[in-house]
Amino acid sequence: MNTNLHQLCLSALLAIGFALPGEASDFAPAVAEFKAAYPDMDRKMQGRVWYPSHAEGPEDLLRGSAVWRDVSGHLDAGIAPGLFPVVLISHGMYGNTMNQAWLAKRLAAEGVIVIQPNHPGTTSFDRDPDHARQLWLRATDLSIALDEALTDPRFADHIDPTRVAAAGHSLGGYTVMAAAGARHDVAHYAAGCAKSPTRTDCEVIDMWKVGADPADHDALQSDRSDPRIRTVIPMDLGGAQTFAPESLAEIDMPVLVLGAGRGDMLDQDVESRALAAALPADLVTHIEVVDAGHFDYMGICTDEGYAVLKREAPGDEIVCIKAHDERMAQHDHIFELIMDHLRATDVIPQG
């Protein structure tokens, strides 16, 4: 396993009539857990939904950690009256819903319902190899999670199903692109990995035995798009080279490709730059966030986080580089880029 993949695996393990969204102060960010199951197979998920509320008083602590700053929200508070847009968020390799909780919480405060499933087989809480092998189901996880929310009495009457977006970090970026219609191409991908076998994405696919059994090829290469999704936002994605070039050229929705200007984990030429170049020019916006690293799309580290990781998981401290004031500033910038895109694509209504 190469150094980049080793660091990626370790760090991940640590790891709305139409009520218009108002000012951030109008809503208190609330959070609740959910469970969902596939109707036709043994694949169960759990995750979190962040949503706008009018809760008062102190927030509840969701996570305390020696490495990561505390995350809090109004646990199980009643949802605010109204109909709200939805953003589905997909975590990265061996990640979980806490990785982008900072983003989900900010969106909820702006009047957005955010659905975050933990993907079976590729989450911190479930690394079952058979689930990991079925990589094609990651995009379907988002659809199943949305289906569940649309029948959940806590949220069903508050979701606007015509205003749905999806955002994903790292492997989550791969996931949202598949949900937009990008299709895996076994032969194309194998040819690329034959030339660069130590490339991080090639090692991950090989480790999980994705496509190793020809019996999986039809499912792996199938269309996993969800027509309810109107725009996607891959954030420093991994896995761009898995996709058939023609399927990327056929994407018919706006895509905001957010890269990492610091390029500390993934090769931008292989990933975000290559993805942006393959998408329809009139539908893609590619922004390489200046001085942002791969892990700036994750949470804020504690003051001691870097030292804790350097001592207990040497090499993994990369997740906490520039992870205090600098990362908070990056979060502000990334959030505004995402909000601008959601407004421009009318996921968040204008005016």
XYZ file of C-alpha atoms in Angstrom:
351
model
C 0.000 0.000 0.000
C 1.474 3.347 -0.973
C 1.906 6.208 1.503
C -1.050 8.204 0.247
C -3.430 5.266 0.535
C -2.068 4.387 3.978
C -2.696 7.938 5.180
C -6.129 8.024 3.583
C -7.222 4.816 5.291
C -5.865 5.762 8.714
C -7.247 9.271 8.726
C -10.660 8.104 7.632
C -10.751 5.622 10.490
C -10.284 8.504 12.951
C -12.344 9.871 11.764
C -38.954 23.650 3.302
C -47.188 27.516 -0.135
C -43.173 27.589 -0.216
C -41.353 28.749 2.861
C -38.220 30.468 1.707
C -35.081 29.870 3.758
C -34.485 32.977 5.831
C -31.482 34.485 7.485
C -29.225 32.086 9.308
C -30.530 33.473 12.628
C -34.069 32.402 11.667
C -33.224 28.717 12.130
C -31.518 26.704 14.821
C -29.709 23.665 13.342
C -31.264 20.448 14.606
C -30.158 16.869 14.041
C -31.734 13.434 14.298
C -30.693 9.890 13.469
C -32.384 7.748 10.843
C -32.291 4.159 9.639
C -33.016 2.856 6.168
C -32.980 -0.545 4.487
C -33.022 -1.756 0.913
C -36.357 -3.423 0.101
C -34.797 -6.205 -1.977
C -31.462 -7.037 -0.336
C -29.681 -7.273 2.991
C -28.224 -3.761 3.094
C -29.114 -1.557 6.027
C -28.002 2.008 6.703
C -28.064 4.474 9.507
C -27.143 8.119 9.429
C -28.168 11.632 10.395
C -30.540 14.289 9.126
C -29.747 17.943 9.868
C -32.691 20.304 9.507
C -33.946 23.808 10.358
C -35.775 24.245 13.648
C -36.812 26.957 16.062
C -35.271 25.187 19.039
C -34.021 27.305 21.911
C -31.458 26.740 24.612
C -28.084 24.981 24.517
C -27.177 22.478 21.824
C -26.470 18.813 22.540
C -22.979 17.390 22.133
C -22.787 14.839 19.315
C -19.082 14.137 19.436
C -16.182 14.867 21.720
C -12.679 13.887 20.629
C -9.038 14.493 21.420
C -8.478 15.082 17.697
C -11.657 16.737 16.418
C -13.436 19.816 17.718
C -16.786 19.162 19.401
C -19.841 18.950 17.138
C -23.213 19.914 18.600
C -26.798 20.467 17.481
C -30.355 20.505 18.809
C -30.965 16.780 19.080
C -34.406 15.589 17.920
C -35.910 19.087 18.036
C -39.103 19.694 16.087
C -38.596 20.841 12.501
C -39.534 24.426 11.607
C -42.766 24.958 9.645
C -42.315 25.106 5.882
C -41.113 23.279 2.825
C -37.323 23.017 2.445
C -34.777 21.962 -0.200
C -32.583 18.923 0.374
C -28.862 18.280 0.118
C -27.620 14.688 0.254
C -24.046 14.424 1.583
C -21.803 11.409 0.935
C -18.746 10.844 3.127
C -15.367 9.586 1.937
C -13.546 6.274 2.259
C -14.034 4.805 5.748
C -15.566 8.103 6.822
C -18.891 8.847 8.477
C -21.560 11.496 8.889
C -19.403 13.511 11.274
C -16.824 14.317 8.583
C -19.051 16.909 6.909
C -21.246 17.703 9.926
C -19.788 21.229 9.819
C -21.320 21.698 6.358
C -24.608 19.988 7.194
C -25.078 22.157 10.285
C -24.455 25.380 8.353
C -26.878 24.349 5.617
C -29.565 23.502 8.191
C -29.168 26.965 9.693
C -29.890 28.368 6.216
C -33.121 26.376 5.808
C -31.914 23.181 4.138
C -32.625 19.576 5.100
C -29.396 17.587 4.881
C -29.418 13.790 4.658
C -26.183 11.977 5.515
C -26.087 8.175 5.270
C -23.190 6.049 6.469
C -22.349 3.879 3.456
C -22.195 0.149 4.349
C -18.772 -1.379 3.777
C -16.981 1.934 3.349
C -17.828 3.713 6.592
C -15.981 3.888 9.907
C -18.695 1.685 11.418
C -18.986 -0.995 8.737
C -16.045 -2.258 6.716
C -17.654 -5.479 5.569
C -15.665 -6.529 2.469
C -18.731 -7.780 0.583
C -20.483 -4.448 1.036
C -17.312 -2.579 0.028
C -17.042 -4.706 -3.117
C -20.492 -3.512 -4.176
C -19.221 0.001 -4.805
C -22.032 0.663 -7.269
C -24.523 0.720 -4.375
C -23.026 3.857 -2.859
C -25.008 6.085 -5.222
C -28.150 4.027 -4.591
C -27.608 4.550 -0.851
C -28.364 8.226 -1.446
C -31.602 7.358 -3.244
C -32.671 4.931 -0.509
C -31.886 7.519 2.180
C -33.964 10.116 0.326
C -36.806 7.613 -0.071
C -36.715 7.004 3.680
C -36.822 10.716 4.505
C -39.790 11.173 2.186
C -41.777 8.629 4.243
C -40.442 9.674 7.659
C -43.238 11.461 9.555
C -40.665 13.842 11.047
C -39.615 15.193 7.655
C -41.932 13.999 4.870
C -44.236 17.025 4.847
C -41.283 19.427 4.899
C -39.225 18.148 1.944
C -39.426 19.762 -1.478
C -38.622 16.810 -3.788
C -38.143 19.172 -6.743
C -35.136 20.845 -5.104
C -32.576 18.148 -4.349
C -28.794 18.405 -4.614
C -25.967 16.038 -3.661
C -22.471 16.810 -2.417
C -19.697 14.365 -1.607
C -16.098 14.422 -0.407
C -13.343 12.169 -1.780
C -15.018 8.794 -2.475
C -18.226 10.678 -1.777
C -17.406 12.772 -4.828
C -17.301 9.574 -6.884
C -20.663 8.679 -5.324
C -22.482 11.872 -6.255
C -21.115 11.733 -9.797
C -22.546 8.212 -10.131
C -25.847 9.554 -8.776
C -25.698 12.190 -11.546
C -25.302 9.537 -14.258
C -21.569 8.806 -14.493
C -21.073 5.090 -15.174
C -18.186 2.824 -14.265
C -16.243 1.404 -17.230
C -14.407 -1.798 -16.307
C -12.208 -2.032 -19.421
C -11.341 1.686 -19.523
C -10.446 1.679 -15.848
C -8.402 -1.515 -16.009
C -6.339 -0.089 -18.857
C -5.553 3.016 -16.820
C -4.575 1.053 -13.735
C -2.360 -1.252 -15.800
C -0.280 1.819 -16.590
C -0.397 3.254 -13.043
C -1.026 0.340 -10.643
C 0.133 2.258 -7.561
C -2.304 5.119 -8.140
C -4.407 5.516 -4.984
C -7.753 4.828 -6.644
C -6.380 1.702 -8.337
C -5.139 0.340 -5.026
C -8.467 0.986 -3.320
C -10.452 -0.720 -6.093
C -8.061 -3.665 -5.986
C -8.173 -3.870 -2.169
C -11.977 -4.044 -2.201
C -12.011 -6.436 -5.206
C -14.403 -4.146 -7.061
C -15.055 -5.696 -10.473
C -12.791 -8.672 -9.756
C -15.697 -11.051 -10.381
C -17.079 -10.752 -13.934
C -20.492 -11.539 -12.475
C -20.427 -8.071 -10.902
C -19.691 -6.183 -14.111
C -23.269 -5.518 -15.209
C -24.211 -4.057 -11.829
C -20.938 -2.155 -11.523
C -21.406 -0.523 -14.931
C -25.125 0.139 -14.550
C -26.748 3.567 -14.474
C -27.217 4.563 -10.829
C -28.550 8.065 -11.465
C -31.454 9.533 -9.507
C -33.660 11.865 -11.584
C -34.656 13.784 -8.458
C -31.135 15.196 -8.103
C -30.761 18.459 -10.036
C -27.103 19.297 -9.305
C -24.062 17.674 -7.695
C -20.948 18.980 -5.942
C -17.918 16.645 -5.823
C -15.409 17.945 -3.266
C -11.834 16.852 -4.026
C -13.210 13.621 -5.399
C -11.379 10.349 -5.777
C -12.221 7.878 -8.539
C -12.730 10.098 -11.594
C -10.853 7.599 -13.744
C -13.402 4.856 -13.029
C -15.986 6.554 -15.232
C -16.686 5.955 -18.903
C -15.702 9.193 -20.681
C -18.891 9.154 -22.739
C -21.027 8.978 -19.595
C -19.339 12.101 -18.246
C -19.879 13.902 -21.541
C -23.594 13.060 -21.271
C -24.133 14.523 -17.784
C -27.123 16.841 -18.118
C -27.054 18.839 -14.880
C -24.858 21.603 -13.429
C -21.796 20.292 -11.603
C -19.640 22.291 -9.208
C -16.238 20.586 -9.065
C -14.324 21.731 -5.988
C -10.663 20.774 -5.950
C -7.775 21.196 -3.531
C -5.265 23.878 -4.485
C -2.703 22.422 -2.106
C -3.010 18.967 -3.720
C -1.736 17.201 -0.621
C -3.525 13.877 -1.093
C -5.051 13.370 -4.540
C -3.520 14.159 -7.926
C -5.656 16.982 -9.296
C -4.681 16.139 -12.876
C -6.061 12.621 -12.412
C -9.083 13.601 -10.348
C -10.836 17.013 -10.193
C -9.130 18.600 -13.211
C -9.708 15.497 -15.304
C -13.346 15.307 -14.233
C -13.986 18.959 -15.043
C -12.372 18.582 -18.461
C -14.576 15.577 -19.293
C -17.884 17.229 -18.329
C -19.944 19.437 -20.678
C -18.265 22.852 -20.658
C -21.569 24.707 -20.318
C -22.575 22.751 -17.220
C -19.372 22.509 -15.207
C -17.837 25.025 -12.821
C -14.387 23.998 -11.626
C -12.839 25.800 -8.665
C -9.521 24.754 -7.194
C -9.815 26.232 -3.724
C -6.616 28.188 -3.103
C -4.338 26.623 -0.486
C -7.023 24.092 0.498
C -5.943 20.532 1.207
C -7.917 17.310 0.912
C -8.848 17.311 4.593
C -10.037 20.915 4.643
C -13.403 19.502 3.522
C -13.555 17.701 6.874
C -13.901 19.046 10.435
C -11.751 21.311 12.597
C -9.002 19.700 14.672
C -8.435 20.456 18.336
C -5.319 22.341 19.383
C -3.807 19.021 20.435
C -5.067 17.013 17.450
C -1.884 17.163 15.389
C 0.308 16.090 18.311
C -2.083 13.290 19.313
C -2.031 11.814 15.826
C 1.708 12.234 15.391
C 2.210 10.331 18.628
C -0.466 7.646 18.254
C -0.747 7.246 14.468
C 2.458 8.586 12.899
C 1.874 9.892 9.392
C -1.799 10.461 10.001
C -1.246 13.932 11.418
C -1.674 15.196 7.856
C -5.411 15.481 8.589
C -4.692 18.255 11.093
C -2.290 20.386 9.036
C -3.605 23.963 8.893
C -6.693 22.656 10.655
C -7.507 25.505 13.063
C -7.981 29.125 12.000
C -6.866 28.340 8.440
C -9.404 25.518 8.090
C -12.185 27.621 9.585
C -11.452 30.257 6.940
C -11.500 27.544 4.263
C -14.866 26.342 5.580
C -16.262 29.849 5.266
C -15.054 30.062 1.665
C -16.187 26.554 0.697
C -19.607 27.145 2.258
C -20.121 30.360 0.307
C -19.113 28.636 -2.939
C -21.659 25.897 -2.263
C -24.400 28.349 -1.284
C -23.773 30.441 -4.400
C -24.064 27.305 -6.534
C -27.255 26.125 -4.821
C -28.806 29.541 -5.381
C -27.625 29.706 -8.999
C -29.180 26.300 -9.703
C -32.392 27.239 -7.840
C -32.029 24.444 -5.302
C -32.236 27.252 -2.780
C -34.945 29.579 -4.112
C -33.874 33.080 -4.992
C -35.308 36.101 -3.203
